[in-house]
Each structure stands twice: as structure tokens, then as C-alpha cells.
Coordinates of C-alpha atoms and ligand atoms in Angstrom, one line a residue:
M142 CA -24.2 9.7 36.4
A143 CA -21.3 10.4 38.1
E144 CA -18.7 12.4 36.0
I145 CA -16.6 10.6 34.5
E146 CA -12.7 11.5 35.7
R147 CA -10.4 11.3 32.6
E148 CA -6.0 11.5 32.5
T149 CA -5.7 14.8 30.0
M150 CA -2.3 15.4 28.1
E151 CA -1.6 18.8 26.7
Y152 CA -0.3 19.9 22.8
D153 CA 0.0 22.0 20.2
V154 CA -1.3 20.5 18.3
V155 CA -3.9 17.2 18.4
I156 CA -5.0 15.8 15.4
V157 CA -7.6 13.4 14.3
G158 CA -6.8 10.7 11.4
A159 CA -4.3 9.2 9.9
G160 CA -4.5 9.7 5.8
P161 CA -2.7 11.8 4.1
A162 CA -3.8 15.1 5.4
G163 CA -3.5 14.4 9.3
L164 CA 0.0 13.1 8.4
S165 CA 1.5 15.6 6.2
A166 CA 0.0 18.3 8.9
A167 CA 1.5 16.6 11.6
I168 CA 5.0 16.2 8.9
R169 CA 4.7 19.6 8.6
L170 CA 4.7 20.7 12.0
K171 CA 7.5 18.5 13.3
Q172 CA 9.8 20.0 10.1
L173 CA 9.2 24.1 10.8
D174 CA 10.1 22.9 14.7
A175 CA 11.2 19.7 16.0
D176 CA 10.6 21.1 19.5
L177 CA 6.2 21.6 19.2
E178 CA 4.4 18.5 20.3
V179 CA 2.1 16.7 17.8
V180 CA -0.1 13.9 18.1
V181 CA -2.0 11.8 15.3
L182 CA -4.9 9.6 16.5
E183 CA -6.2 6.9 14.4
K184 CA -9.1 4.9 14.7
G185 CA -8.2 2.0 12.4
S186 CA -5.7 -0.5 14.3
E187 CA -3.0 0.6 12.6
V188 CA -2.0 3.3 10.0
G189 CA -3.7 2.7 6.9
A190 CA -6.4 0.4 8.0
H191 CA -8.8 2.5 6.3
I192 CA -7.8 3.5 3.1
L193 CA -9.2 3.2 0.6
S194 CA -8.7 5.5 -2.7
G195 CA -8.0 4.4 -5.9
A196 CA -5.0 4.9 -6.2
V197 CA -3.7 7.1 -9.1
L198 CA -1.4 9.6 -7.3
D199 CA -0.8 13.0 -8.4
P200 CA 2.9 13.5 -6.8
C201 CA 2.7 16.9 -6.5
G202 CA 1.4 17.7 -2.6
L203 CA 4.4 15.0 -2.1
D204 CA 6.9 17.0 -3.3
A205 CA 5.9 19.7 -1.8
L206 CA 6.0 18.4 1.9
I207 CA 8.9 15.4 1.5
P208 CA 11.6 16.9 -2.1
D209 CA 13.2 14.1 -1.7
W210 CA 10.5 11.3 -0.8
K211 CA 12.5 9.1 -3.9
E212 CA 15.5 9.2 -2.2
K213 CA 13.3 8.2 0.9
G214 CA 12.0 4.9 0.1
A215 CA 8.5 6.2 -0.9
P216 CA 6.5 3.3 -2.4
L217 CA 5.5 5.3 -5.5
N218 CA 6.8 2.8 -8.0
V219 CA 4.7 2.1 -10.4
A220 CA 4.7 4.9 -12.9
V221 CA 1.3 5.9 -15.3
E222 CA 2.4 4.2 -18.7
E223 CA -0.9 4.5 -20.5
D224 CA -4.4 6.0 -19.8
N225 CA -7.0 4.9 -21.6
F226 CA -10.9 6.3 -21.9
Y227 CA -14.0 3.8 -22.4
M228 CA -17.3 4.7 -22.9
L229 CA -19.5 1.5 -22.1
G230 CA -22.4 0.1 -24.2
E231 CA -24.1 -3.5 -22.9
A232 CA -21.8 -5.3 -25.2
G233 CA -18.9 -3.2 -26.6
E234 CA -17.3 0.0 -26.1
V235 CA -15.8 3.2 -27.4
R236 CA -12.1 4.6 -27.0
I237 CA -12.5 8.1 -26.2
P238 CA -8.8 9.7 -27.5
N239 CA -6.7 11.7 -24.7
F240 CA -6.4 14.5 -27.3
P241 CA -9.9 16.4 -27.1
M242 CA -9.3 15.8 -22.8
P243 CA -7.6 19.5 -21.3
P244 CA -3.8 18.8 -19.5
L245 CA -5.6 18.4 -16.3
M246 CA -6.7 15.3 -17.2
N247 CA -4.1 13.0 -18.2
N248 CA -2.3 10.6 -15.8
H249 CA 1.9 10.9 -16.9
G250 CA 3.5 11.7 -14.7
N251 CA 1.4 10.3 -11.7
Y252 CA 1.4 6.6 -9.8
I253 CA -0.3 4.4 -9.2
V254 CA -0.3 3.7 -5.5
S255 CA -1.7 1.8 -2.7
M256 CA -2.5 4.7 -0.5
G257 CA -2.7 2.0 2.1
N258 CA 0.9 1.9 2.4
V259 CA 1.9 5.6 1.5
C260 CA -0.3 6.0 4.7
R261 CA 2.8 3.7 6.5
W262 CA 5.3 4.9 4.6
M263 CA 4.3 8.4 6.1
A264 CA 4.0 7.8 9.5
E265 CA 7.5 6.1 9.3
Q266 CA 8.6 9.4 7.9
A267 CA 6.6 11.4 10.8
E268 CA 7.7 9.3 13.7
E269 CA 11.4 9.7 12.5
L270 CA 10.6 13.7 13.4
G271 CA 8.8 12.7 17.2
V272 CA 5.7 12.8 16.0
E273 CA 3.1 10.5 18.3
I274 CA 0.8 8.8 16.9
F275 CA -1.2 6.6 18.2
P276 CA -3.0 3.7 16.6
G277 CA -6.2 2.0 17.8
M278 CA -7.5 5.3 19.0
A279 CA -11.5 6.7 17.9
C280 CA -11.9 9.9 19.1
S281 CA -15.5 9.9 19.9
E282 CA -16.0 13.7 21.5
L283 CA -14.8 16.9 20.8
V284 CA -14.0 19.2 24.1
Y285 CA -14.9 22.7 24.0
G286 CA -13.4 25.3 26.3
D287 CA -14.8 27.8 28.0
K288 CA -14.5 30.9 25.3
G289 CA -16.7 27.9 23.3
E290 CA -13.4 27.0 20.9
V291 CA -12.7 23.3 20.8
K292 CA -9.7 22.7 23.4
G293 CA -9.5 18.6 22.4
V294 CA -10.6 15.7 21.7
V295 CA -11.8 12.5 23.6
A296 CA -10.0 9.2 22.8
G297 CA -9.2 5.8 23.3
V298 CA -13.0 5.2 24.8
F299 CA -12.7 1.1 25.2
G300 CA -15.6 -1.1 26.8
L301 CA -19.2 0.6 27.1
E302 CA -22.2 -1.7 27.7
A303 CA -24.6 -2.6 24.5
D304 CA -26.6 0.3 25.9
G305 CA -23.7 3.0 26.0
S306 CA -23.5 2.8 29.6
Y307 CA -20.4 2.3 32.0
G308 CA -19.6 -1.1 33.4
P309 CA -16.9 -2.9 35.2
N310 CA -14.4 -3.4 31.4
T311 CA -15.2 0.5 30.6
E312 CA -12.1 2.2 29.8
P313 CA -12.7 6.0 29.9
G314 CA -10.2 7.1 27.3
M315 CA -8.6 10.3 27.8
E316 CA -8.7 13.8 27.1
L317 CA -6.1 15.2 24.5
H318 CA -5.9 19.0 24.3
G319 CA -3.9 20.9 21.9
K320 CA -4.0 24.6 21.0
Y321 CA -4.9 23.2 17.8
V322 CA -7.1 20.9 16.5
F323 CA -6.8 19.4 13.3
L324 CA -10.0 17.3 11.9
S325 CA -8.4 15.4 9.7
E326 CA -11.3 12.6 9.7
G327 CA -11.3 12.0 5.5
V328 CA -14.9 12.0 3.9
R329 CA -18.3 12.6 6.5
G330 CA -16.4 13.0 9.4
S331 CA -18.1 12.0 12.2
L332 CA -16.6 15.2 14.3
S333 CA -15.7 17.3 11.6
K334 CA -19.7 16.4 10.9
E335 CA -20.6 18.5 14.4
V336 CA -17.9 21.8 14.3
I337 CA -19.9 22.5 10.5
A338 CA -23.2 22.1 12.4
K339 CA -21.9 24.1 15.5
Y340 CA -20.0 26.6 13.7
D341 CA -22.3 27.3 11.1
L342 CA -19.1 26.4 8.7
Q343 CA -21.6 25.6 5.9
A344 CA -23.6 29.1 5.4
G345 CA -23.0 30.8 1.9
K346 CA -21.8 27.8 0.4
D347 CA -23.3 25.4 -1.6
V348 CA -24.4 22.2 -0.1
Q349 CA -21.9 19.0 -0.2
K350 CA -22.3 16.2 -2.4
Y351 CA -21.5 12.3 -2.3
G352 CA -20.5 9.0 -4.7
V353 CA -20.0 5.9 -3.1
G354 CA -16.8 4.3 -4.5
M355 CA -16.4 0.2 -4.1
K356 CA -13.2 -1.1 -5.2
E357 CA -11.2 -5.0 -5.8
I358 CA -7.9 -6.2 -5.6
W359 CA -7.7 -8.7 -8.3
E360 CA -4.5 -10.8 -8.8
I361 CA -5.3 -11.4 -12.8
D362 CA -3.2 -13.8 -15.6
P363 CA 0.2 -12.2 -16.2
A364 CA 0.0 -12.6 -20.1
K365 CA -3.6 -9.7 -19.5
H366 CA -1.5 -7.4 -16.8
K367 CA 0.1 -4.3 -18.4
Q368 CA 1.9 -2.4 -15.8
G369 CA 0.9 1.2 -15.5
T370 CA -1.7 1.2 -16.9
V371 CA -4.7 3.5 -15.8
T372 CA -8.5 2.5 -17.7
H373 CA -11.8 4.7 -16.5
T374 CA -14.9 4.1 -17.9
M375 CA -18.4 5.9 -18.4
G376 CA -22.1 4.2 -19.4
W377 CA -22.8 0.8 -18.9
P378 CA -24.5 -0.3 -17.0
L379 CA -25.4 2.4 -15.0
N380 CA -26.6 5.2 -18.1
S381 CA -29.6 7.4 -17.5
N382 CA -30.5 5.9 -13.7
A383 CA -27.2 7.8 -12.1
G384 CA -23.8 9.2 -12.4
G385 CA -20.5 7.1 -12.1
G386 CA -17.6 5.9 -13.2
S387 CA -15.6 2.6 -12.9
F388 CA -11.4 2.8 -12.9
I389 CA -8.8 0.0 -13.8
Y390 CA -5.6 0.5 -12.6
H391 CA -2.5 -1.8 -13.3
L392 CA -0.3 -2.0 -10.6
D393 CA 2.3 -4.2 -9.5
N394 CA 2.3 -8.0 -9.1
N395 CA -0.1 -8.7 -11.3
Q396 CA -2.7 -6.9 -9.1
V397 CA -5.1 -4.9 -10.6
Y398 CA -7.2 -2.9 -8.8
V399 CA -11.1 -2.4 -9.2
G400 CA -13.4 0.5 -8.2
F401 CA -17.0 1.5 -9.3
V402 CA -18.0 5.0 -8.3
V403 CA -21.9 5.9 -8.4
H404 CA -23.1 9.6 -7.7
L405 CA -26.0 9.4 -4.1
N406 CA -27.7 11.9 -5.7
Y407 CA -29.3 9.2 -7.8
K408 CA -33.5 9.4 -7.6
N409 CA -34.5 5.6 -8.0
P410 CA -34.4 4.2 -4.3
H411 CA -35.0 0.3 -5.8
L412 CA -30.9 1.1 -7.3
Y413 CA -27.9 -0.6 -5.5
P414 CA -24.9 0.9 -5.9
Y415 CA -23.2 -2.5 -4.9
M416 CA -24.8 -4.6 -7.8
E417 CA -24.0 -2.1 -10.8
F418 CA -20.3 -2.3 -9.3
Q419 CA -20.8 -6.6 -9.3
R420 CA -22.5 -6.4 -13.3
F421 CA -20.3 -4.4 -14.5
K422 CA -17.1 -6.9 -14.1
H423 CA -19.5 -9.0 -17.0
H424 CA -18.6 -6.0 -19.6
P425 CA -17.0 -7.9 -22.0
M426 CA -13.7 -5.5 -21.5
V427 CA -14.1 -6.6 -17.9
A428 CA -14.6 -9.4 -18.1
E429 CA -12.4 -10.4 -20.7
L430 CA -9.5 -8.7 -18.3
L431 CA -10.2 -10.2 -14.7
E432 CA -11.1 -14.2 -15.8
G433 CA -8.8 -16.0 -14.8
G434 CA -8.3 -14.0 -12.5
K435 CA -9.4 -13.9 -8.8
R436 CA -10.6 -11.1 -6.4
V437 CA -8.2 -10.9 -3.1
A438 CA -9.7 -7.9 -1.2
Y439 CA -12.7 -5.9 -1.0
G440 CA -13.5 -2.2 0.6
A441 CA -16.3 0.8 0.2
R442 CA -15.7 4.9 0.9
A443 CA -17.7 7.4 0.0
I444 CA -16.0 10.4 -2.3
T445 CA -16.3 14.1 -1.9
E446 CA -17.7 15.7 -5.5
G447 CA -19.0 19.0 -4.0
G448 CA -15.5 20.4 -5.2
Y449 CA -14.6 24.3 -5.4
Q450 CA -18.2 25.4 -4.0
S451 CA -19.1 23.0 -1.1
M452 CA -16.0 23.3 0.5
P453 CA -17.5 24.8 4.2
K454 CA -15.0 27.7 5.8
L455 CA -12.3 25.7 6.9
T456 CA -11.5 27.3 10.2
F457 CA -13.6 27.5 13.6
P458 CA -12.2 28.4 17.1
G459 CA -9.6 26.5 17.7
G460 CA -9.2 24.2 14.7
A461 CA -9.9 24.0 11.3
L462 CA -10.8 21.0 8.6
L463 CA -8.4 19.4 6.6
G464 CA -8.6 17.0 3.0
C465 CA -11.5 15.3 2.6
S466 CA -13.1 16.3 6.2
A467 CA -13.9 20.1 3.8
G468 CA -14.3 18.2 0.6
M469 CA -11.2 18.0 -1.7
V470 CA -11.9 16.1 -4.2
N471 CA -11.0 17.1 -8.3
V472 CA -13.9 15.3 -9.6
P473 CA -13.0 14.5 -13.1
R474 CA -9.6 13.8 -12.0
I475 CA -11.3 11.6 -9.3
K476 CA -8.7 12.8 -6.8
G477 CA -7.8 13.4 -4.2
N478 CA -5.0 12.6 -2.6
H479 CA -2.3 15.7 -3.2
N480 CA -5.2 18.1 -1.7
A481 CA -5.4 16.1 1.6
M482 CA -1.8 16.5 1.7
L483 CA -1.2 20.6 0.3
S484 CA -3.8 21.2 2.8
G485 CA -1.9 19.0 5.9
K486 CA 1.4 21.1 4.4
A487 CA -1.2 24.4 5.0
A488 CA -2.2 24.0 8.1
A489 CA 1.0 23.1 9.8
E490 CA 2.3 26.8 8.8
A491 CA -0.7 28.6 9.7
A492 CA -0.6 27.0 13.0
F493 CA 3.1 27.6 13.4
D494 CA 3.3 31.0 12.6
M495 CA 0.4 32.1 15.3
I496 CA 2.4 29.2 18.1
K497 CA 5.6 31.1 17.3
A498 CA 3.1 34.3 17.9
E499 CA 2.0 33.6 20.5
T500 CA -2.1 34.6 18.8
T501 CA -3.6 31.2 19.7
D502 CA -6.6 32.4 20.4
Q503 CA -7.1 33.3 16.8
E504 CA -8.1 31.3 14.0
L505 CA -6.3 29.9 11.2
T506 CA -7.6 32.4 8.3
A507 CA -3.9 32.3 6.7
Y508 CA -4.9 28.4 6.2
E509 CA -8.2 28.6 4.9
D510 CA -6.8 32.2 1.9
E511 CA -3.7 29.7 1.4
V512 CA -6.8 26.4 0.5
R513 CA -8.9 28.9 -1.5
N514 CA -6.1 30.8 -3.4
G515 CA -3.3 28.3 -3.8
M516 CA -2.3 25.3 -5.2
I517 CA -6.2 23.8 -4.1
G518 CA -8.4 26.4 -5.3
K519 CA -6.5 26.5 -8.7
D520 CA -6.8 22.8 -8.8
L521 CA -10.7 23.1 -7.8
K522 CA -11.8 26.1 -9.2
K523 CA -11.4 24.7 -13.0
V524 CA -13.4 21.6 -12.8
R525 CA -16.1 23.8 -10.6
N526 CA -19.2 22.7 -13.7
V527 CA -17.9 19.6 -14.5
K528 CA -20.4 17.6 -11.5
P529 CA -23.4 20.4 -12.1
M530 CA -23.7 19.6 -15.3
W531 CA -23.4 16.3 -14.8
S532 CA -26.3 16.5 -12.5
K533 CA -28.4 19.0 -14.6
W534 CA -27.8 17.7 -18.1
G535 CA -26.6 13.9 -17.8
M536 CA -23.4 12.0 -19.0
L537 CA -23.8 12.8 -22.4
P538 CA -23.8 16.6 -22.7
S539 CA -22.0 17.2 -19.7
L540 CA -19.0 15.2 -21.5
A541 CA -18.7 17.9 -24.5
L542 CA -20.4 20.8 -21.9
G543 CA -17.8 20.1 -18.7
G544 CA -14.7 19.8 -21.2
L545 CA -15.1 22.9 -22.7
D546 CA -15.4 24.7 -19.3
M547 CA -12.3 22.7 -18.3
W548 CA -10.7 24.1 -22.2
T549 CA -11.0 27.2 -21.2
N550 CA -10.7 28.0 -17.1
T551 CA -7.0 26.3 -18.3
L552 CA -6.9 28.9 -21.2
F553 CA -8.2 31.4 -20.0
G554 CA -9.5 31.2 -16.0
L555 CA -12.8 31.1 -16.5
S556 CA -15.9 30.1 -17.6
L557 CA -19.1 30.8 -19.8
F558 CA -21.1 29.0 -17.2
G559 CA -20.1 31.1 -13.9
T560 CA -20.4 28.7 -11.1
L561 CA -23.1 26.2 -11.3
K562 CA -25.1 25.5 -8.1
H563 CA -25.6 21.5 -7.4
G564 CA -29.0 22.0 -6.3
K565 CA -30.5 18.6 -4.0
N566 CA -28.3 17.0 -1.2
D567 CA -27.6 13.9 -1.8
A568 CA -30.3 12.9 0.7
E569 CA -33.1 15.1 -1.0
S570 CA -32.4 13.6 -4.5
T571 CA -34.2 10.6 -3.5
E572 CA -37.6 9.9 -4.7
E573 CA -40.8 8.3 -3.5
A574 CA -39.9 3.9 -5.0
S575 CA -44.1 4.3 -6.2
K576 CA -42.5 7.0 -9.1
H577 CA -39.9 4.2 -10.3
K578 CA -39.0 0.8 -10.6
E579 CA -38.0 -1.8 -9.4
I580 CA -34.6 -2.7 -11.2
D581 CA -34.0 -6.5 -12.0
Y582 CA -30.3 -7.4 -11.1
P583 CA -28.5 -10.7 -12.5
K584 CA -27.0 -13.2 -9.4
P585 CA -23.1 -13.3 -9.3
D586 CA -21.7 -15.6 -10.5
G587 CA -19.1 -16.7 -7.7
K588 CA -16.6 -16.3 -10.8
L589 CA -16.4 -12.3 -11.7
S590 CA -19.7 -11.1 -9.2
F591 CA -19.6 -12.4 -5.8
D592 CA -22.3 -11.8 -3.1
R593 CA -22.2 -8.5 -1.2
L594 CA -22.1 -10.4 2.5
T595 CA -19.2 -12.9 0.8
N596 CA -17.2 -9.8 -0.4
V597 CA -17.3 -7.8 3.8
S598 CA -15.4 -11.3 4.2
F599 CA -13.0 -9.6 2.1
A600 CA -12.8 -6.4 3.9
A601 CA -11.6 -8.1 7.2
T602 CA -13.9 -5.5 8.9
N603 CA -14.6 -6.9 12.6
H604 CA -16.1 -4.7 15.4
E605 CA -16.8 -6.0 19.3
E606 CA -20.7 -7.3 19.8
S607 CA -21.1 -5.6 22.8
Q608 CA -20.6 -2.4 22.7
P609 CA -23.2 0.2 21.1
C610 CA -24.1 0.0 18.2
H611 CA -22.1 3.0 16.4
L612 CA -25.0 3.6 14.0
R613 CA -27.6 5.7 15.5
L614 CA -31.2 5.9 14.6
A615 CA -32.4 9.3 15.8
D616 CA -36.3 7.5 15.7
P617 CA -35.6 3.3 15.3
N618 CA -39.5 3.4 14.0
L619 CA -39.2 5.3 11.1
P620 CA -37.4 3.2 8.7
I621 CA -40.5 0.9 8.8
A622 CA -42.8 3.3 10.0
T623 CA -41.6 5.9 6.8
N624 CA -38.6 4.5 4.6
L625 CA -40.4 1.5 3.9
P626 CA -43.7 1.7 2.5
K627 CA -42.1 5.7 0.8
F628 CA -37.9 4.8 -1.0
A629 CA -38.4 0.6 -0.1
E630 CA -36.0 1.4 2.3
P631 CA -33.1 2.5 0.9
A632 CA -30.1 1.5 3.5
Q633 CA -31.0 -2.7 2.4
R634 CA -29.3 -1.4 -1.0
Y635 CA -27.1 1.6 -1.0
C636 CA -24.9 0.3 2.1
P637 CA -22.2 -1.5 -0.2
A638 CA -21.5 -3.7 3.1
G639 CA -25.4 -5.6 3.7
V640 CA -25.8 -3.3 7.3
Y641 CA -29.1 -2.6 6.7
E642 CA -31.5 -5.3 6.1
V643 CA -36.2 -5.3 6.3
V644 CA -36.6 -9.4 8.0
E645 CA -39.9 -10.9 8.6
K646 CA -40.5 -11.1 12.3
D647 CA -44.5 -12.6 13.5
G648 CA -45.1 -11.9 10.5
Q649 CA -44.6 -8.4 10.3
P650 CA -41.8 -5.9 9.0
E651 CA -38.4 -5.7 10.9
F652 CA -35.2 -3.1 10.6
V653 CA -32.0 -4.5 10.9
V654 CA -29.1 -2.9 12.0
N655 CA -25.4 -5.7 11.4
F656 CA -23.0 -2.9 12.7
Q657 CA -20.2 -5.8 12.5
N658 CA -20.8 -5.4 8.9
C659 CA -19.7 -1.5 8.1
V660 CA -16.8 -0.6 6.9
H661 CA -16.4 2.7 7.9
C662 CA -17.9 4.0 4.7
K663 CA -20.3 6.6 6.2
T664 CA -23.3 6.6 2.7
C665 CA -26.2 5.6 5.0
D666 CA -25.2 9.0 7.7
I667 CA -25.3 10.7 3.4
K668 CA -27.8 9.2 1.6
D669 CA -30.4 7.8 4.0
P670 CA -33.6 10.2 2.4
S671 CA -35.4 10.5 6.3
Q672 CA -31.4 12.2 7.7
N673 CA -32.2 9.1 10.4
I674 CA -29.3 7.9 11.0
T675 CA -25.9 9.2 11.9
W676 CA -22.7 7.3 11.8
T677 CA -20.7 7.5 15.0
T678 CA -17.7 6.2 15.8
P679 CA -16.5 2.8 16.9
Q680 CA -14.0 2.0 19.9
G681 CA -10.6 2.5 17.8
G682 CA -9.3 -0.5 16.3
D683 CA -12.3 -1.9 15.0
G684 CA -13.6 -1.4 11.6
P685 CA -12.3 -2.5 7.7
N686 CA -8.4 -4.6 7.8
Y687 CA -7.2 -3.1 4.3
P688 CA -4.2 -4.6 3.3
N689 CA -2.6 -3.2 0.4
M690 CA -5.5 -0.6 -0.7
Ligands
FAD969 C1 -12.9 4.6 -4.2 C2 -12.0 5.6 -4.2 C3 -11.6 6.4 -5.3 C4 -10.1 7.2 -4.7 N1 -8.9 7.3 -5.9 C5 -8.2 8.4 -5.6 C6 -7.6 8.9 -6.7 O1 -6.1 7.3 -7.8 N2 -6.8 9.5 -6.0 C7 -5.9 10.0 -5.2 O2 -6.1 11.2 -5.0 N3 -8.1 9.6 -4.5 C8 -8.7 9.4 -4.5 N4 -9.7 9.1 -3.9 C9 -10.3 10.2 -2.8 C10 -9.0 9.9 -2.2 O3 -8.9 8.7 -1.7 C11 -9.8 11.6 -1.1 O4 -9.1 12.4 -1.2 C12 -8.8 11.3 0.3 O5 -8.6 10.1 0.7 C13 -8.1 12.5 1.6 O6 -7.2 11.9 2.4 P1 -8.5 12.5 4.3 O7 -6.6 12.3 5.0 O8 -8.2 14.1 3.8 O9 -8.9 11.6 4.5 P2 -8.8 9.9 4.5 O10 -7.9 9.0 3.5 O11 -10.1 9.1 5.0 O12 -8.1 9.1 6.0 C14 -8.7 9.7 7.4 C15 -8.1 9.2 7.8 O13 -9.1 9.2 9.3 C16 -9.8 8.3 9.7 N5 -10.6 9.0 11.2 C17 -11.8 9.1 10.7 N6 -12.1 9.4 11.9 C18 -11.8 9.3 13.2 C19 -12.4 9.5 13.8 N7 -13.3 10.4 15.0 N8 -11.1 9.4 15.1 C20 -10.1 8.9 15.0 N9 -9.5 8.9 13.6 C21 -9.9 8.9 12.3 C22 -9.5 7.5 9.5 O14 -9.5 5.9 10.0 C23 -8.6 7.8 8.3 O15 -7.3 6.9 7.9 C24 -11.1 8.3 -3.4 C25 -11.1 8.1 -3.4 C26 -12.3 6.9 -3.5 C27 -13.8 6.6 -2.3

């Protein structure tokens, strides 16, 4: 094939992803020096289109970045007023009082927000400072320099033929080069995965762990709506099958975020995380709240859960991993947005120093030091044993011991357990189907619970059909030859968007990939037991269009 010719643009810093991490880096760079050339590339059709969090936002990141965010009109309008935590059984619930919880679990001082709207507002702040933001521009490749460093990205490839070749309507995109390239793609970023492997950034660290989070926005009866109320639950319907839990956040305008997270280290390949979420809404406490209301949006996204011990080395020649590209979620708090913002700020400060000193051939070690020893490291270190305890000992012992561990870490800065290891990665945790029972899920009633494809239409996801499938199978025969007999092909169930199906064709099973349904959650890339699926980015502008998530 003839060499592809692309236009090249030069910047000081190229930032991949307009989430809280990437936008914070862009804002901080321009605060430090208005003359720096900074570009942010976002695969969503607009900033915020692919953003999905709960979200209760701890404002400490924003306080550090834009201390006058209130005066500047940041959309943090709903302060948390009430914080509830329940253990659910099938027919009832027990409220766990707040007083035994360590202070870090307290949500007072936090805000219930649409993170999509927060990102849209942050993009406005960045643009006012002179940052160039290009939405609808997916970064599909890394560009390497002569010394093996990352020197840029390829973005804006459109109109490939279905087999991946160039056709009459193909736009080859452009190369954007930077003195530093920041990868702020969020959880399981496709370019981040490449650099972690290429530079062996996970060496000496624990494995990364994940959950899949699904979320609906509901408009509910105003009589039941209690603005500012935060509710978390654990227990039913997951019980011993899998770890996870729910969140219910009352924002304004009678809207409620209802979400459910399933930890992806579950063993039983028959488990169907999406149906667990639907079943959860039939719990009497939840059903009572939602009855008479309507679901107005749906989305899903993986969440990093490995925490402190799983963060890879954060820098590589030519750039750095920011936010959840490296996994900065505080799992018991279900919060990562504040750390994403703080990491963006820290990476920007380190890059600014290097650019000023004209030493950009060196790695951003000051960034790594700040993340591990500054506010982010302190936040994550205190809770580092909660997730491994849960994986090893189950929900109830880990609640008690995890609580004790968070207290000793908070009060004395030490843990009686040291730093526990996570064990297997999530793909390896899946056991053979023959060892487990199938699970009989009730049919959705169309009022509180919905079938998966109907719900996916509420994510407004869209992919140009003529392009190559962005979900690449290393071996196209493996799903039927290996995964089906061994694991009952769990892709049919773990995908919250119904992308993967096993259908019968001419009396034989056939694996079908409906990539048009993909909501970019990345669960398949994480959970496929054979690690046969690689999520790559489709062309820019494709994917979900979340309104107010
Ligand atoms: C269900 C759920 C509930 C959560 N609840 C909360 C909560 O209540 N509070 C909280 O603080 N945190 C919460 N989190 C965690 C929070 O969402 C993350 O910590 C946070 O999103 C990390 O920010 P980020 O900027 O690193 O990545 P993201 O927010 O994921 O942003 C990454 C951006 O990069 C873009 N992108 C990715 N790859 C490319 C590419 N190759 N080219 C161009 N663009 C690209 C994406 O489209 C996206 O816009 C929750 C997560 C989930 C899944």
C-alpha cells in the first residue's frame, strides 16, 4: 500500500480525551503560560457525549484547579444533604448508620452533578484560555519518534472501507505532534493499553481490576423526590454471586440517577450484569421510589477498581497517563473524578517545568511523585485493602474488616494488613460454565425494568455501518470453538449493550458482533476469558450521545 500522507500539526502538549483529567491538564497548562500551544482531542460528537459517572463530585479537584468555580458558574448546583447506606435482602433492607463509617465515606460537602455538564463547562473555561478542543476526533494511533518515544497521535481518520482499507471517501486524518502527549482516555483506554504494554508500565505493580457500571436517569414523582439525597446499597440481588452495589442520587428537576456496579471478577460465566441491574429495581425500596416515574436515559461504562497498588508507572518517553487511564478511582467512595482533575493539574505542572527548562527529552518524574505522594496517593492508599478484601472474603467480612482498615489508615496512617494483593485479573477469574448453575432472570416488565436493546436506544448510540468493526477478534473462530463450550460464551451477557450474540445459522452456532450498539464501556476488552477481543476506537463522533449523564 502507498505511504499515507497526512498533514502534521505541532503543539507543546497533545491531550487525548476531554474528560475531567484531560480538560484539567489543558486548563492548568494555559493558566501557567498563555502562550503554550495545547490541543484536546475527543472522540465523542461533543464534549460530554461519552461521559458517564454517578456522579457525586468531591470538589477538591476543582477547588485546586479553579478556586472561583462558583463565581464562574460551574454546574455544581445540588449539594449533598442526606447520605444513606443500606444492606438489601430480597424483601427488605437494613440501614447501616453513618457513625461507624470513616470520615472519608461522608458525602457532605460533595455535589450531585452531571459530569457531562461539568466537562462541557470545563471545556468552555479551557477555550476561554485559548485551548484548542476538537470533538469528533478519535485518536486511533500513536506516532513514535526515532528514539522510540511517543511523539504524537493520528486523529480524524474517517470513511475507511469495511475491510479497513482506504476507499474513495477515506479521509486519512492528521498527525498531531507534541513535546508531551497526555493520554486521558479514561478506563481501559485503547492507546493507553498500547503504551502500558510497550513500555511495560505494569511491571512490579498489581493487576488492574474493574467493574461494569450501568446507569439510568429517571424522572420520578415530585412527591418522592428528595433533592440532595445520596443512597448506596449492597447485597441483593448479587449476594455471593459477585461483588458490587447500587447508587441512587437525587439531583434537581425531579431527576434521579439510578446506577448499579458489578465487579468484573465474578466466576460464574452465566451471570448477566445487566439483568442484575434490572432485577435490582424491583426491590421494594427501589420500586416504591421509581413507580410512576419514567426512565429517560441509559448508559454503561467500566470503572477501575485496582486502586493504589494497581496504578501502572505513569510516565513513558514522550508522555504520561492521566486519570482513569491509570486507574485513580477510590473504590469504597465510588469516586474518581476529583483524582482525575488533580492528576491533570499535576501532569500539566510537571510538563510546564520541563518545557520551560527545555528538557522535554526527559520523562515527567515530578508528575509520578506528586500522584503517588500527594493528595491522590493519600486518598487511594487509605482504602487500598477494601477491594482485595472483598474479592477474598466476600461482602460481610470485608465490610467489617475494610471499615476497620480504613479507620486505622485514617487515624494512624497504617494498616494491620499491609498492602493486600488482588490475585487474578478479571478475565482469568471467569470459571468454566460446567462448574456453575445457569441463573434464571425474570423477564423485564417494561415499567421498572427493560430489555437490553430497548434500553440501549436510550443511550442514543450510533456508528457508521460501512466502517470496519472496531471490536477486533484476534481469532474469529475462538468464540464458537472455545468460549461457547467452555464458558457458554459470556460476551452474550457481560456486554451491557447487547453487542455480542450467538445465533443459529444453517443449524450451526454463529458469533455475531453488532458493533453499532457499542456504548464504549470497554467491558469486552476486560472480561473476555480468552482475551480475544480488543476494543479499538471507531471513527470520531460515533458512540453514545449522553445528554445529562
Ligand atoms: C457507573 C459509574 C459511576 C461513577 N460514579 C462516580 C461518582 O459518583 N463520583 C466520581 O467522582 N467518580 C465516579 N465514577 C468514576 C469516574 O467516572 C472516573 O473516575 C472519571 O470519569 C475519570 O475521568 P477521566 O478524565 O480519567 O476519564 P473519562 O471521564 O472516562 O474521560 C475520558 C474521555 O476521553 C475520551 N476518549 C477516550 N479514548 C479516546 C481516544 N482514543 N480518542 C479521543 N478521545 C478519547 C472519552 O470519549 C472521554 O470523553 C464513576 C464511574 C462509573 C463507571
